[in-house]
mmCIF file of C-alpha atoms in Angstrom:
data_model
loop_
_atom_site.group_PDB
_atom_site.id
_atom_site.type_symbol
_atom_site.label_atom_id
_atom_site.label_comp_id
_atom_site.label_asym_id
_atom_site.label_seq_id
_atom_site.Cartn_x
_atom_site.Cartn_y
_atom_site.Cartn_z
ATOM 1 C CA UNK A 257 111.988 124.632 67.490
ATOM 2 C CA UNK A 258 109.585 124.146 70.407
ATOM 3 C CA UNK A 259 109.665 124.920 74.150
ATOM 4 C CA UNK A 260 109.294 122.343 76.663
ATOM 5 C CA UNK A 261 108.500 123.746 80.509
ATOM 6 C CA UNK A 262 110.143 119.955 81.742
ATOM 7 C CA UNK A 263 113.123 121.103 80.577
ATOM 8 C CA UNK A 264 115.597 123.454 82.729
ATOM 9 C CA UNK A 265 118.904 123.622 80.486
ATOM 10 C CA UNK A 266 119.538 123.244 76.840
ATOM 11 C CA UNK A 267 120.704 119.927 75.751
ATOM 12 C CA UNK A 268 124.465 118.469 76.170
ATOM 13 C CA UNK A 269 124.958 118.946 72.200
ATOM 14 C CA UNK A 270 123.771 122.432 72.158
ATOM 15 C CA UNK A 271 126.098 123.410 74.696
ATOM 16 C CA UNK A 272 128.960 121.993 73.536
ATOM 17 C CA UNK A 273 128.487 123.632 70.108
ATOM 18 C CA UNK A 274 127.401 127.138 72.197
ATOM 19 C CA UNK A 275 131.011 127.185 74.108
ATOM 20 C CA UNK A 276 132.918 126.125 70.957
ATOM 21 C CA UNK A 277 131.243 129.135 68.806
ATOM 22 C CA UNK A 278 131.298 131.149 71.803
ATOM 23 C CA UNK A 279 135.581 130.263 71.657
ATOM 24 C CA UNK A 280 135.794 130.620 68.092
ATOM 25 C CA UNK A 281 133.914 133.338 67.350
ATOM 26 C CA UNK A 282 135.327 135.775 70.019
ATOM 27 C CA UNK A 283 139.276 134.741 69.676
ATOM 28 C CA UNK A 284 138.371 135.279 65.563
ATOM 29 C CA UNK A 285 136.718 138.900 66.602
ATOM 30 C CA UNK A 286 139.513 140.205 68.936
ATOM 31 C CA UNK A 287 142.356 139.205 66.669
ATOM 32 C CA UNK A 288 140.553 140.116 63.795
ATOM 33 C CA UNK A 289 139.892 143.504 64.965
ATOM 34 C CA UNK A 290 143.562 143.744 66.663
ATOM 35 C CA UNK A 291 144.701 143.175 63.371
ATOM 36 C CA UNK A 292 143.015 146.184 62.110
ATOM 37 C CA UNK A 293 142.984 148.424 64.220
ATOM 38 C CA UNK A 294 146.397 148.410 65.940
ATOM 39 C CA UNK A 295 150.003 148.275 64.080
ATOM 40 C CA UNK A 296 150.818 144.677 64.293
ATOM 41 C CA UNK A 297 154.374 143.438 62.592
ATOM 42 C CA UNK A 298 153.979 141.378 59.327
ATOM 43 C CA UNK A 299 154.971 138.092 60.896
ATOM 44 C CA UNK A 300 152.430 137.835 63.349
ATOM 45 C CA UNK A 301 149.865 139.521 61.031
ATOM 46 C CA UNK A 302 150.482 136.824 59.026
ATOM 47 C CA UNK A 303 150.399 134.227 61.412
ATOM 48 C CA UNK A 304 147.473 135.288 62.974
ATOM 49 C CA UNK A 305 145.059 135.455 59.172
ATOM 50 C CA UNK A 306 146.467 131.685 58.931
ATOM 51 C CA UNK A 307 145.192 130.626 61.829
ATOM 52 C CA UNK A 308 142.054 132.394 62.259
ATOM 53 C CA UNK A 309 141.128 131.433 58.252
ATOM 54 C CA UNK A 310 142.051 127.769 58.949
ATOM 55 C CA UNK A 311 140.004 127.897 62.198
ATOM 56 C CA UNK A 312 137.141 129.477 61.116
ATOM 57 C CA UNK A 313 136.962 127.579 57.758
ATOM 58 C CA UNK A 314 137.421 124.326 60.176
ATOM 59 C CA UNK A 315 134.614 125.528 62.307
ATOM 60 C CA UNK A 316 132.062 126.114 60.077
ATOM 61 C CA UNK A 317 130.872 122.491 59.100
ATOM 62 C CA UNK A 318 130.136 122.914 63.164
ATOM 63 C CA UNK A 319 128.604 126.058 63.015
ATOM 64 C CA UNK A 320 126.361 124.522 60.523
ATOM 65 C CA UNK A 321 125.803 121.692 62.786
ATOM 66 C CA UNK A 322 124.489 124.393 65.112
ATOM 67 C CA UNK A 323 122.243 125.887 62.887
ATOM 68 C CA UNK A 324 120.087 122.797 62.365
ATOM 69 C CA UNK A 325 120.409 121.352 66.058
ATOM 70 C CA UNK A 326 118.465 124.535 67.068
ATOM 71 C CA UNK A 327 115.897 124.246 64.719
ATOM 72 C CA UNK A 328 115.167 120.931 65.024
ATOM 73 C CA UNK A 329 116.134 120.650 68.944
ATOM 74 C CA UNK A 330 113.809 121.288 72.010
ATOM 75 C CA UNK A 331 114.163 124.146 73.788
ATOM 76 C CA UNK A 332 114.306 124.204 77.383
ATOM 77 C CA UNK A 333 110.965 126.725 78.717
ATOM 78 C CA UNK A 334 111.058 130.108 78.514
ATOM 79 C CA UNK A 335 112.201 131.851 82.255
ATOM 80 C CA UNK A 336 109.113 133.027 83.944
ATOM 81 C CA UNK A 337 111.513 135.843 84.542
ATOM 82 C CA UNK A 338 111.368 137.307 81.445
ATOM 83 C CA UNK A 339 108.238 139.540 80.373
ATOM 84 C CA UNK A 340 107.574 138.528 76.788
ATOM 85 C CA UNK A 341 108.729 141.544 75.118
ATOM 86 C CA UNK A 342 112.163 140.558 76.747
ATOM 87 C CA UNK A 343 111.784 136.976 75.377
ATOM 88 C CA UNK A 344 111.022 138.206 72.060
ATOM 89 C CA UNK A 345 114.496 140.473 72.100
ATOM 90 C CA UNK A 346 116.294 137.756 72.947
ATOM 91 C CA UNK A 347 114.711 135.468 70.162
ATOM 92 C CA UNK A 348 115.632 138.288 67.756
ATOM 93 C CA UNK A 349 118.680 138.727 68.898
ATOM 94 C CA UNK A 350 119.941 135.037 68.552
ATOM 95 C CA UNK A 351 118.470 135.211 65.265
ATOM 96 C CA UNK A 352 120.586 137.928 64.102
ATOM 97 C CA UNK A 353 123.823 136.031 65.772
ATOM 98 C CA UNK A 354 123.597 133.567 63.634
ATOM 99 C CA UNK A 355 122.570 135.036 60.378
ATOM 100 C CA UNK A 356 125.820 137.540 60.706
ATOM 101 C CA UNK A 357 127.868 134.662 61.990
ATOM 102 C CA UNK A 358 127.117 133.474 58.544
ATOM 103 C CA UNK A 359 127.001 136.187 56.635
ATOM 104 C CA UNK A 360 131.302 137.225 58.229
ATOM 105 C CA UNK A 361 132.010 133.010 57.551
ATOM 106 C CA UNK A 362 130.727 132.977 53.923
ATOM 107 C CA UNK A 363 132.031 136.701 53.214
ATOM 108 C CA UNK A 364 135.385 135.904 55.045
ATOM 109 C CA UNK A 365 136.335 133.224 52.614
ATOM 110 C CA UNK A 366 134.581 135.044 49.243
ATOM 111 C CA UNK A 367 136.390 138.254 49.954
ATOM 112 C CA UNK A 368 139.907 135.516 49.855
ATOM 113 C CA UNK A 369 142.065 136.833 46.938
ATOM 114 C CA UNK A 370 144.731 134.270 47.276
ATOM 115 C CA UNK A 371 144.688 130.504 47.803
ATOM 116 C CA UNK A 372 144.893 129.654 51.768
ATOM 117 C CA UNK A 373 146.184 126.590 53.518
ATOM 118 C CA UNK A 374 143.865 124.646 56.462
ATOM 119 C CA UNK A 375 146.429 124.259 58.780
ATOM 120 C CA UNK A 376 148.738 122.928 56.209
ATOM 121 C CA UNK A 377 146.411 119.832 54.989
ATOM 122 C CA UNK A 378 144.894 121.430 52.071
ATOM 123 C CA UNK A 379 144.867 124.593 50.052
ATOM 124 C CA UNK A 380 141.398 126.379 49.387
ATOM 125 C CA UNK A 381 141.870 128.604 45.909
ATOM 126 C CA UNK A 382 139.720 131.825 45.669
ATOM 127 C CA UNK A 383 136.031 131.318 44.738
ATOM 128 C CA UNK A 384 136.203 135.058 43.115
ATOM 129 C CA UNK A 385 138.586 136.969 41.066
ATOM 130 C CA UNK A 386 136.653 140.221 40.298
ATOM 131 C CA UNK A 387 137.694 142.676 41.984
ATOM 132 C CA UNK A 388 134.780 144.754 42.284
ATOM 133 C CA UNK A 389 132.908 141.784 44.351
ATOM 134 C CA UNK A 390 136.199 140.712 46.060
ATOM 135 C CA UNK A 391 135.983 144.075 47.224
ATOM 136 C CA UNK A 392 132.123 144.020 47.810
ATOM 137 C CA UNK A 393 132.680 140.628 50.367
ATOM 138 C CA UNK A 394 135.277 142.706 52.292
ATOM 139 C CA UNK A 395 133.568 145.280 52.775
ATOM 140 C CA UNK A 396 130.383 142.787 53.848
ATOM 141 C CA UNK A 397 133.014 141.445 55.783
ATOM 142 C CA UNK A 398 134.385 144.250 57.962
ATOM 143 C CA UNK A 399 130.336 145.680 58.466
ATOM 144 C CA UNK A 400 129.231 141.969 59.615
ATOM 145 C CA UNK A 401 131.913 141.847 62.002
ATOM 146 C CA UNK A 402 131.192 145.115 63.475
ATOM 147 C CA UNK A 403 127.273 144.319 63.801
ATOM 148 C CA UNK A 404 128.604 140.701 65.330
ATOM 149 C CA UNK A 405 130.498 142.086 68.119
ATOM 150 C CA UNK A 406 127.981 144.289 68.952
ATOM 151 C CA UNK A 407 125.179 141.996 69.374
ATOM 152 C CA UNK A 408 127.610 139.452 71.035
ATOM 153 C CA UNK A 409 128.413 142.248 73.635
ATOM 154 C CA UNK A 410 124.455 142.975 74.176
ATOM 155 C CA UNK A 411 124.628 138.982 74.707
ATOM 156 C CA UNK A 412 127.272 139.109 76.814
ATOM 157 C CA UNK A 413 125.642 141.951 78.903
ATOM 158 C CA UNK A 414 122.364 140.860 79.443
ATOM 159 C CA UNK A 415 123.526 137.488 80.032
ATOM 160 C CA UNK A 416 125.530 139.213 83.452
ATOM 161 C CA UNK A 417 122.714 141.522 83.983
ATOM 162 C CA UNK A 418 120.040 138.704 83.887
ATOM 163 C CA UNK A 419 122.375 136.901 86.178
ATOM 164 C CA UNK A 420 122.691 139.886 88.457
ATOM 165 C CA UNK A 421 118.980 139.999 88.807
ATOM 166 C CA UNK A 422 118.554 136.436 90.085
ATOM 167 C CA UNK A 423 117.591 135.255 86.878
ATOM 168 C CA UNK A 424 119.385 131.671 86.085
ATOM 169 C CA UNK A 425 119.818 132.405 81.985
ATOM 170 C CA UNK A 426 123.745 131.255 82.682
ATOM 171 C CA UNK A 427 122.799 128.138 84.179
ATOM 172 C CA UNK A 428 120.860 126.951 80.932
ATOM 173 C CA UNK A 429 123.900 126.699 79.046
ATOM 174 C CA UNK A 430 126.309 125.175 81.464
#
């Protein structure tokens, strides 16, 4: 990935794939951890792991789609804004997105002890059926998704806080 200081914005395709993660990835978060944290009625508990596994297993032929447009796409220039220790954080911390976006996809569907429909086109069967790794991926599962919405909120927050400050960071991705 290089930096170009002609360019102001990241490019139409990265964007679109940005707000569609962004969409994904947070409606899969808050149900996910609605779902486990509050007392939710079997139905809907049910209806909700359907959707978010088909989504989620639909969206990450995307996400990977994502992963190689930013390595291989041109970066818009760094804001003169930004001292370089912040521009290094941020680098980091996009890194880190996207490894433990990967890391929840791959351990969401390895930690699957039953066969699951993709919004009832075709059934996925397990990959695994020891339980000690089965258990091993959920656990991976639940600790990636906790380190995920974390690092999207410190996104999320110096995203507004950058914008607060005059800084244009929003601007680059809309």
């Amino acid at each position: 990935m290089t930096y170009t200081a002609s360019i102001d914005k990241f490019d139409r395709t990265a964007r679109a794939l940005h707000w569609i993660s962004a969409c994904v990835i947070l409606w899969a978060m808050l149900s996910g951890f609605y779902m486990a944290l509050f007392e939710v009625d079997s139905t809907t508990k049910k209806t909700l792991s359907t959707f978010n596994v088909s989504l989620t297993f639909v969206y990450f032929p995307l996400f990977l789609w994502r992963l190689v447009h930013r390595i291989t796409c041109t970066l818009p220039a760094q804001l003169e804004q930004l001292n370089q220790h912040q521009a290094k954080l941020a680098c980091a911390a996009h890194k880190f997105i996207y490894l433990l976006t990967t890391i929840v996809m791959c351990s969401g569907v390895l930690m699957m002890q039953h066969s699951f429909c993709v919004f009832g086109l075709f059934t996925v069967p397990p990959l695994l059926s020891n339980t000690s790794l089965l258990a091993l991926f959920a656990r991976l599962h639940v600790i990636s998704n906790v380190l995920l919405l974390f690092l999207v909120t410190v996104h999320i927050a110096a995203v507004i806080k950058h914008q607060l400050a005059g800084r244009a960071i929003l601007q680059r991705m809309l």
